PDB file of C-alpha atoms in Angstrom:
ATOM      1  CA  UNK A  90       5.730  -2.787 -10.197  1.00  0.00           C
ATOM      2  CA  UNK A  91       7.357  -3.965  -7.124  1.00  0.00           C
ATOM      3  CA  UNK A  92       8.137  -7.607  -7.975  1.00  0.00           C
ATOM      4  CA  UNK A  93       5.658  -8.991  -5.319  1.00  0.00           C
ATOM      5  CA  UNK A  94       5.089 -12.915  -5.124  1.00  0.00           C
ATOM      6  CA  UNK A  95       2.584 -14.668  -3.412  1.00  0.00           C
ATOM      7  CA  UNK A  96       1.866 -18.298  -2.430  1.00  0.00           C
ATOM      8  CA  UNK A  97      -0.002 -20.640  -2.465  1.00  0.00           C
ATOM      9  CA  UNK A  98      -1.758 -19.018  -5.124  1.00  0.00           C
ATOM     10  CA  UNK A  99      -4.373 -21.276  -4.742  1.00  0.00           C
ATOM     11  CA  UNK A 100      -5.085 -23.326  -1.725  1.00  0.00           C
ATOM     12  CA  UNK A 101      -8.423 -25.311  -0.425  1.00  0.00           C
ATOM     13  CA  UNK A 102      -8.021 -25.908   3.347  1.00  0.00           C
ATOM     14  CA  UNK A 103     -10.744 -27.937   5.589  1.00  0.00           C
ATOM     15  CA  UNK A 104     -12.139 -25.613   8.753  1.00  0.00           C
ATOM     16  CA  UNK A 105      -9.967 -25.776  11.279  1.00  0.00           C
ATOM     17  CA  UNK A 106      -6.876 -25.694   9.799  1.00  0.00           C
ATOM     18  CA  UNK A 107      -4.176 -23.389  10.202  1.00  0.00           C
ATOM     19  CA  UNK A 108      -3.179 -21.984   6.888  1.00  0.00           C
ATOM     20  CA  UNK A 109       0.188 -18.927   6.092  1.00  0.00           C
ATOM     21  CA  UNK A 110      -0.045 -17.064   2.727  1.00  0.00           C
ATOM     22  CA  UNK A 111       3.339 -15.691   2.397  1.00  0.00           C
ATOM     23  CA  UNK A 112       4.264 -12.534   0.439  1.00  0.00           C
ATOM     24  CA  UNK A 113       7.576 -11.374  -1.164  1.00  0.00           C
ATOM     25  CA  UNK A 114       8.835  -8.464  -2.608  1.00  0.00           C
ATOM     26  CA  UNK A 115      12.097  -7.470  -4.268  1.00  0.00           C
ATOM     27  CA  UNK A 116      11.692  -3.794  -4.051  1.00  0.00           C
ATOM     28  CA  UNK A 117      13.292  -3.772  -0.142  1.00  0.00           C
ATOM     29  CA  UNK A 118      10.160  -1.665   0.270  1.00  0.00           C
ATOM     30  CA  UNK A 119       9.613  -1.161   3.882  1.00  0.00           C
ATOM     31  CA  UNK A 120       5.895  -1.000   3.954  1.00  0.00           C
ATOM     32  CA  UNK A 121       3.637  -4.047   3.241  1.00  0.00           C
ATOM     33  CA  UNK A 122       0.397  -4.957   3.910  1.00  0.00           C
ATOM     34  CA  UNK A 123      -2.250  -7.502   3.591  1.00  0.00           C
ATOM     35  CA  UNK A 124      -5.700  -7.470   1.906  1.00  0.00           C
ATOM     36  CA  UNK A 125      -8.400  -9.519   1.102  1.00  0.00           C
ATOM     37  CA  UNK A 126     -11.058  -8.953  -1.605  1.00  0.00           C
ATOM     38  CA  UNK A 127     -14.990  -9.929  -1.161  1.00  0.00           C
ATOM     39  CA  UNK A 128     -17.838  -9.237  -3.164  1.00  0.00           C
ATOM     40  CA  UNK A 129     -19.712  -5.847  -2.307  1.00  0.00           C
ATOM     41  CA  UNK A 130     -16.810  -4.898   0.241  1.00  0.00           C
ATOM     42  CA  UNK A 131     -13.884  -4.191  -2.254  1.00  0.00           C
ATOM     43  CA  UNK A 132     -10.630  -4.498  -0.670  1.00  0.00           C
ATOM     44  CA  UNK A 133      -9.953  -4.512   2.827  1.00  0.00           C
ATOM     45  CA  UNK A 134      -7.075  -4.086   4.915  1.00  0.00           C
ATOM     46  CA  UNK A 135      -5.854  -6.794   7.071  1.00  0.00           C
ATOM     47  CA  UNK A 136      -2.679  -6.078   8.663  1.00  0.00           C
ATOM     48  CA  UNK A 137       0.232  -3.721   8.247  1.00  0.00           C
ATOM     49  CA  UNK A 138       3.998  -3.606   8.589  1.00  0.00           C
ATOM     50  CA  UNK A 139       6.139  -0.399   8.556  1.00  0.00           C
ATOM     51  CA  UNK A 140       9.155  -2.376   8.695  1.00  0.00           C
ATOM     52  CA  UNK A 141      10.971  -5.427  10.003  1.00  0.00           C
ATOM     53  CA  UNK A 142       8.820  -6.789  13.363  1.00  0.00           C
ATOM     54  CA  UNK A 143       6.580  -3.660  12.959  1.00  0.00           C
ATOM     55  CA  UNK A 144       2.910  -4.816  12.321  1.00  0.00           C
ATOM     56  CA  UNK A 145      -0.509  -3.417  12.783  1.00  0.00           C
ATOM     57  CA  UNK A 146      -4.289  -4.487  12.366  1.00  0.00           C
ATOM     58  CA  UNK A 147      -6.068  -3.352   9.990  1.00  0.00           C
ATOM     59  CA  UNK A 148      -9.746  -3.202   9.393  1.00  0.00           C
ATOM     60  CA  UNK A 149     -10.467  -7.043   9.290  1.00  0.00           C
ATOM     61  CA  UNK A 150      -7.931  -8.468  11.600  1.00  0.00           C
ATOM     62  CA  UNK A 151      -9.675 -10.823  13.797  1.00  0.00           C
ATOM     63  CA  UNK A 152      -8.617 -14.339  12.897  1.00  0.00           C
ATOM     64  CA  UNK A 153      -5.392 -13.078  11.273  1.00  0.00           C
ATOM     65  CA  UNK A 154      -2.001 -12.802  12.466  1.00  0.00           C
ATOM     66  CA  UNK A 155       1.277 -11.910  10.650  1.00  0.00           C
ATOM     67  CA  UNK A 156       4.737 -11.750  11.251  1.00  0.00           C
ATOM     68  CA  UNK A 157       7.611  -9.796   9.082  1.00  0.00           C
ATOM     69  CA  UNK A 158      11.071 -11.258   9.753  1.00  0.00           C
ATOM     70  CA  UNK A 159      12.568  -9.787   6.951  1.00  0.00           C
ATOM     71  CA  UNK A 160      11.869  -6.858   5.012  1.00  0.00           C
ATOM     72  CA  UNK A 161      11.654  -8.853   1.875  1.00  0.00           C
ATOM     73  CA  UNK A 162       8.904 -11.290   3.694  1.00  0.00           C
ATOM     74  CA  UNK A 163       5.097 -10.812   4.644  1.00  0.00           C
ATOM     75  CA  UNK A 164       3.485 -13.561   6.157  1.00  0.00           C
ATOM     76  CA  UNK A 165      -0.098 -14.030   6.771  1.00  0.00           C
ATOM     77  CA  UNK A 166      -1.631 -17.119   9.199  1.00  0.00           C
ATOM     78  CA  UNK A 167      -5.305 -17.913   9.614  1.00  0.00           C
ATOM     79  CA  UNK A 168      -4.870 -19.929  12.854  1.00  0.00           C
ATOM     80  CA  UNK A 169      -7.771 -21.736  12.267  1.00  0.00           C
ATOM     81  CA  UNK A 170      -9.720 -21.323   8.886  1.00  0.00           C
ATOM     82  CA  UNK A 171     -13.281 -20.862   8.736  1.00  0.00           C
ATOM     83  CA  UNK A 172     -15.592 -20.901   5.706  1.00  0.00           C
ATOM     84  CA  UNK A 173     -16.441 -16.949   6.510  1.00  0.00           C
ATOM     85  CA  UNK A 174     -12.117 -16.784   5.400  1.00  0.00           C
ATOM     86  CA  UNK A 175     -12.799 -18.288   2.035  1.00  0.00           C
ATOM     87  CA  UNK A 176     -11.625 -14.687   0.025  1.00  0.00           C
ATOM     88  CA  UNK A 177      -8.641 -13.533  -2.480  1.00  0.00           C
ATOM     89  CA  UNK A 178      -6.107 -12.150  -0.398  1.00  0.00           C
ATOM     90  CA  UNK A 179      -3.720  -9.432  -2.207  1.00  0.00           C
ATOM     91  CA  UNK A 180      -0.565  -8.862  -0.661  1.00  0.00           C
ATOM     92  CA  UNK A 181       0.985  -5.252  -1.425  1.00  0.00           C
ATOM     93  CA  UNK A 182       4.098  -3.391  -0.590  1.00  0.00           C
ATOM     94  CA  UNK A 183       4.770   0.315  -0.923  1.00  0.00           C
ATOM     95  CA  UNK A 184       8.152   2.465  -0.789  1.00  0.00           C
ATOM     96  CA  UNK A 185       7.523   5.798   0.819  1.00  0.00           C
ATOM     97  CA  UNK A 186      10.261   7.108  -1.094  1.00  0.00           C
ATOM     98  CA  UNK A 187       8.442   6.422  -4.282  1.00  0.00           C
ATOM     99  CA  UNK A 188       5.759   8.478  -3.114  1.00  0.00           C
ATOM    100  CA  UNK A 189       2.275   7.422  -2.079  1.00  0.00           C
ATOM    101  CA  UNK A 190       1.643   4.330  -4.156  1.00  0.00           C
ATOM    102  CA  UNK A 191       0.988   0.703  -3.578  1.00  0.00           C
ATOM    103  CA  UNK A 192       2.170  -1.962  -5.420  1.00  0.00           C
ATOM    104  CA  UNK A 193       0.040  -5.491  -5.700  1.00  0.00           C
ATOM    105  CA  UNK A 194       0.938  -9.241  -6.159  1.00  0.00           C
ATOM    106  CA  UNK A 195      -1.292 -10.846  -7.958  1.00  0.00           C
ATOM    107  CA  UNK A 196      -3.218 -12.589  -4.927  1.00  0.00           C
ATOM    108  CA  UNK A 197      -4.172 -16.125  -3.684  1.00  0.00           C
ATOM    109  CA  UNK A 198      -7.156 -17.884  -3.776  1.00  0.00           C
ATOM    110  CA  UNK A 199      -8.211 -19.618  -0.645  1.00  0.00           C
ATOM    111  CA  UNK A 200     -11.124 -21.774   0.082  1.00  0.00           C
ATOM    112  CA  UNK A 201     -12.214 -23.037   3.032  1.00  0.00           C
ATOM    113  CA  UNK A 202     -14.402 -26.190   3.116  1.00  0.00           C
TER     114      UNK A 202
ATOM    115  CA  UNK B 276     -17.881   2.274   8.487  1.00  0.00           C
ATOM    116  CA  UNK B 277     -17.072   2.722   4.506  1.00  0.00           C
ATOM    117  CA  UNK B 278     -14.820   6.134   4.044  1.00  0.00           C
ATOM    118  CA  UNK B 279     -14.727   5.355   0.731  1.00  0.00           C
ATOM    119  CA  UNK B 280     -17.663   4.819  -1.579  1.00  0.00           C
ATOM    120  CA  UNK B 281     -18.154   3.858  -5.304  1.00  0.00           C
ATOM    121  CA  UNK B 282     -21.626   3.545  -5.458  1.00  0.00           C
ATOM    122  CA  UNK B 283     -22.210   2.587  -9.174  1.00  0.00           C
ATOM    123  CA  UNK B 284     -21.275  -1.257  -8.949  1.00  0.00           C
ATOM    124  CA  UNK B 285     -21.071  -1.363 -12.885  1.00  0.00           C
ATOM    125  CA  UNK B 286     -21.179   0.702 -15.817  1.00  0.00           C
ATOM    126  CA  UNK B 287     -21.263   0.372 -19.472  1.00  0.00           C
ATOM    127  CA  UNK B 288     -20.233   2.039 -22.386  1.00  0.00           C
ATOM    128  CA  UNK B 289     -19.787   2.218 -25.861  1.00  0.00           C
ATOM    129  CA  UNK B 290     -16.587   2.098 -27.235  1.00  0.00           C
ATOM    130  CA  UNK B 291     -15.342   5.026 -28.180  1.00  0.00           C
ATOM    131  CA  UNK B 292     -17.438   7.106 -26.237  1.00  0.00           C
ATOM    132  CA  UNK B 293     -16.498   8.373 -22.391  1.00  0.00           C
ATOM    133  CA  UNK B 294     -16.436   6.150 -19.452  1.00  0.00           C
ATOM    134  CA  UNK B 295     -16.743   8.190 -15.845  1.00  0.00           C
ATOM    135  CA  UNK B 296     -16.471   6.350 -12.727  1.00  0.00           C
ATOM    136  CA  UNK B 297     -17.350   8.130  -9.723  1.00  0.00           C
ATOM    137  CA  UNK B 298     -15.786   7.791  -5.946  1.00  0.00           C
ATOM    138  CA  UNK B 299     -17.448   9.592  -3.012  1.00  0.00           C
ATOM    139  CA  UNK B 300     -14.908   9.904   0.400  1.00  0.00           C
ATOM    140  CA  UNK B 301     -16.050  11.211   3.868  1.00  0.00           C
ATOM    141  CA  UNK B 302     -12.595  11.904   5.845  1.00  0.00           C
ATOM    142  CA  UNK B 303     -11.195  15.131   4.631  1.00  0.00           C
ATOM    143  CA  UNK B 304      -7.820  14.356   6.388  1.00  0.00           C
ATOM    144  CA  UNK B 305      -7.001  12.412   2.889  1.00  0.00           C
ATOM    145  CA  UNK B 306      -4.388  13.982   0.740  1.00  0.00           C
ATOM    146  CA  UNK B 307      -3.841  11.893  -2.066  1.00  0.00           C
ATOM    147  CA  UNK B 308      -6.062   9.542  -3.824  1.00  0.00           C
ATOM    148  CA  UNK B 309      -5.575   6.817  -6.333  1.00  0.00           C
ATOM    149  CA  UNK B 310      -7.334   4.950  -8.933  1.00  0.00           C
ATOM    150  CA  UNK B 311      -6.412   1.062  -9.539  1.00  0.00           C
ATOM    151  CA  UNK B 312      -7.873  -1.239 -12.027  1.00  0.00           C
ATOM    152  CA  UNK B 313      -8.149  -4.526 -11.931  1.00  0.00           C
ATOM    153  CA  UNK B 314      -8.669  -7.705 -14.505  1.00  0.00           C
ATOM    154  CA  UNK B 315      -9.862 -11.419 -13.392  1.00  0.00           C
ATOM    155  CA  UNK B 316      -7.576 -13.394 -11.463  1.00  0.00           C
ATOM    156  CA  UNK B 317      -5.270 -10.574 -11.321  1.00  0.00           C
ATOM    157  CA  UNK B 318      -4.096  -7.831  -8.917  1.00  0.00           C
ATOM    158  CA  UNK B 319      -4.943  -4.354  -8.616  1.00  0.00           C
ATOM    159  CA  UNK B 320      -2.740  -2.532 -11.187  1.00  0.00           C
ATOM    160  CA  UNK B 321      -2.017   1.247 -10.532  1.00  0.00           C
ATOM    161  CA  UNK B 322      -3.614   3.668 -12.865  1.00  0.00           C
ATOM    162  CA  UNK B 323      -3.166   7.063 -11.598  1.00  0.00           C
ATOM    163  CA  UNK B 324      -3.062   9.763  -9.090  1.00  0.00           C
ATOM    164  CA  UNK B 325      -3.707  12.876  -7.405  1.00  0.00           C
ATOM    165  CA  UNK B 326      -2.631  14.812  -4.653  1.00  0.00           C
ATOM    166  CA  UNK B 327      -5.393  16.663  -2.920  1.00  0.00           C
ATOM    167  CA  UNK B 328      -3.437  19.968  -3.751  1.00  0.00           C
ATOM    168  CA  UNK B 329      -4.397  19.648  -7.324  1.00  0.00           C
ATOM    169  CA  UNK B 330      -8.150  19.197  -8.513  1.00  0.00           C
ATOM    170  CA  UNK B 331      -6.925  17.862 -11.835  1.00  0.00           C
ATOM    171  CA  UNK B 332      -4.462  15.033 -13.393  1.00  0.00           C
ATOM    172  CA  UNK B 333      -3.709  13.788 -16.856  1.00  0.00           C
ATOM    173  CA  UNK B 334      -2.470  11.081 -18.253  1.00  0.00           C
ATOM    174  CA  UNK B 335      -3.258   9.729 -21.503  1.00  0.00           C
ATOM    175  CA  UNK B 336      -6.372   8.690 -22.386  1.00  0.00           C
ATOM    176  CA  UNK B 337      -6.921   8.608 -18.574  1.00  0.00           C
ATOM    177  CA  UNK B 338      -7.733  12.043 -16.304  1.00  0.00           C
ATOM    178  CA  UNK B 339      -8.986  12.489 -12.503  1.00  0.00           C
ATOM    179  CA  UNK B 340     -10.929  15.047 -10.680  1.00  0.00           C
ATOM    180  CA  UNK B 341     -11.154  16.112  -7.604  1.00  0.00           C
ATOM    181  CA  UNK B 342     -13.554  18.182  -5.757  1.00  0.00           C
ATOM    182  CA  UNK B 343     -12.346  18.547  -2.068  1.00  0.00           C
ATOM    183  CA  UNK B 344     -15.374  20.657  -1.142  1.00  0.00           C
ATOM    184  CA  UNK B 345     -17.552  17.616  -2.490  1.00  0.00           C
ATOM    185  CA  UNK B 346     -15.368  15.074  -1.279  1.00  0.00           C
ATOM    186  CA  UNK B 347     -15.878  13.370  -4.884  1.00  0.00           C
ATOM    187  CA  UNK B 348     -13.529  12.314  -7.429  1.00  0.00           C
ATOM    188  CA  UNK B 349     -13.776  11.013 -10.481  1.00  0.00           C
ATOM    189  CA  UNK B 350     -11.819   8.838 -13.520  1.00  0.00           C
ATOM    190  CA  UNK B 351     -12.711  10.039 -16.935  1.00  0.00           C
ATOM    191  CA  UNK B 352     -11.723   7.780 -19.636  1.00  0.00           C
ATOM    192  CA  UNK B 353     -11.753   9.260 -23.410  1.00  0.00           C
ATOM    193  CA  UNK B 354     -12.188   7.159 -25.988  1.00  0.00           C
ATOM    194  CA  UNK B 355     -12.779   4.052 -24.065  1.00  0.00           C
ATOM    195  CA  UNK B 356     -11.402   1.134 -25.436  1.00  0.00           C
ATOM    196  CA  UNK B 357     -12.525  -2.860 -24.918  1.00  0.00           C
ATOM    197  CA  UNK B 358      -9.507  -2.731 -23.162  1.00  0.00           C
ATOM    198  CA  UNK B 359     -10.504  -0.892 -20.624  1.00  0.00           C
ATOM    199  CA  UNK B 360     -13.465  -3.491 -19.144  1.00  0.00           C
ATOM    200  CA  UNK B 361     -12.388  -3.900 -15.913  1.00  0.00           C
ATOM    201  CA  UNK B 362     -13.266  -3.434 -12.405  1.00  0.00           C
ATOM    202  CA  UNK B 363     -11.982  -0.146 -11.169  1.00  0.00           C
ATOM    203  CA  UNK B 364     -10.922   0.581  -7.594  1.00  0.00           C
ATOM    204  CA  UNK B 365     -10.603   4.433  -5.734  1.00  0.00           C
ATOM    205  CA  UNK B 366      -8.777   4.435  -3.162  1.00  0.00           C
ATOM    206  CA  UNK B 367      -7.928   7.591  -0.230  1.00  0.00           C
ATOM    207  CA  UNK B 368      -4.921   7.665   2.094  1.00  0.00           C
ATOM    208  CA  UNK B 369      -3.521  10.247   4.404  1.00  0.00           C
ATOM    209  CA  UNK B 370       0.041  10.099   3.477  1.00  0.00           C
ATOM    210  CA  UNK B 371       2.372   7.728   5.949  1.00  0.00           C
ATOM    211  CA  UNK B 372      -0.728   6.019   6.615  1.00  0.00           C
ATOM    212  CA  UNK B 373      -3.315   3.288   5.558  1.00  0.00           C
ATOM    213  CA  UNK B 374      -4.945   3.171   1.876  1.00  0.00           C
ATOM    214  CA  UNK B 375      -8.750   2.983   2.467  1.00  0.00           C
ATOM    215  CA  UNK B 376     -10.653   1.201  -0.602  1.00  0.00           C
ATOM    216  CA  UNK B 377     -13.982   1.314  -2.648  1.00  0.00           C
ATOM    217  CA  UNK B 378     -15.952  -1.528  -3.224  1.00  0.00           C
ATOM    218  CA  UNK B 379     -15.101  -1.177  -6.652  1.00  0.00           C
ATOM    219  CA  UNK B 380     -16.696  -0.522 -10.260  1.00  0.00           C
ATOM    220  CA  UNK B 381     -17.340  -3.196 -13.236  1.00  0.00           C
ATOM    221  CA  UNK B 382     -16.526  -0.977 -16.643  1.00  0.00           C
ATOM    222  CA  UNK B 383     -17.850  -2.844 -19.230  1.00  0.00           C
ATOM    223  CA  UNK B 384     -16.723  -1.646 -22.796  1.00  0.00           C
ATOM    224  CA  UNK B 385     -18.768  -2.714 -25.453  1.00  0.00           C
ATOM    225  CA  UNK B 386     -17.306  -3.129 -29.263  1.00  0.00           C
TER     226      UNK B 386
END
């Protein structure tokens, strides 16, 4: 387990609205990433970071951005929620030294209204 | 496109008996795959693993299988315990790079 927090855990945001998840781990594990789950689609990458100011997109990035300042700190921004964003999103980090397993928080609800 | 595929949405079984949940993959770049489960309002929790060097891993009540030449894997669970209802996620990586997910199976265990 990789001590991961998340919040909000549960948020309800109008359309429109910018809205950041944040993520935090204890672990100083250098990967994190960001996924939400949706009914039928399972869980779905986001975006990446390898390490401090070191992001990628994942699978499902448009309407996403994120920003790692510190290795300890994952943030994810909708910069302007739509309905089509309402999902759990699971934050998750990963220590490659620890061998190829990732860890999961235990996600935030957002809907978007 | 979906490189990983669990294509049994849910499953039941009696308790006791065995529970096998089945993961198809396409890309045969991946070298180790993973099984998670996962309760309501919870997060995935790790269950096990395998490297793609092995075809075979124990643990507990818990084993996987892997058949690189099918590109299938599977979780056997023996006995299966109420416990154990959950939904249960495969997932495929090639090492130093992204975990790819399947949509996931509902194990229902029935006392």
């Amino acid at each position: 387990d990789a001590g991961i927090t998340q919040s909000p855990r549960h948020k309800v945001t109008e359309t429109g609205t910018p809205v950041t998840l944040r993520c935090h781990q204890t672990e100083n594990h250098r990967y994190m990433y960001w996924y939400r789950q949706d009914p039928g689609h399972g869980l779905r990458l986001i975006h990446y970071s390898y390490g401090v100011k070191d992001t990628d997109k994942g699978e499902v990035s448009d309407g996403y951005s994120v920003s790692r300042s510190k290795t300890e700190d994952f943030l994810l921004t909708l910069e302007s929620a739509t309905s089509s964003q309402t999902s759990v999103y699971f934050c998750a980090s990963q220590s490659p030294s620890s061998g190829n397993t990732i860890y999961f928080g235990e996600g935030s609800w957002l809907t978007v209204v | 496109d979906q490189q990983v595929k669990q294509n049994s949405p849910s499953l039941s079984v009696q308790e006791g008996r065995i529970s096998i949940l089945n993961c198809d993959y396409t890309n045969s770049m991946f070298d180790y795959f993973l099984w998670y489960k996962k309760y309501p309002a919870e997060g995935p929790t790790f269950l096990i693993s395998i490297s793609s060097i092995k075809d075979k891993n124990e643990d507990g009540r818990f084993t996987v299988f892997l058949n690189k030449s099918a590109k299938h894997l599977s979780l056997h669970i023996v006995p299966s315990q109420p416990g154990d209802s959950a939904v249960y996620f495969c997932a495929a990586t090639v090492t130093g790079n992204q975990f790819y997910f399947g949509t996931g199976t509902s194990l229902t265990v029935i006392p």
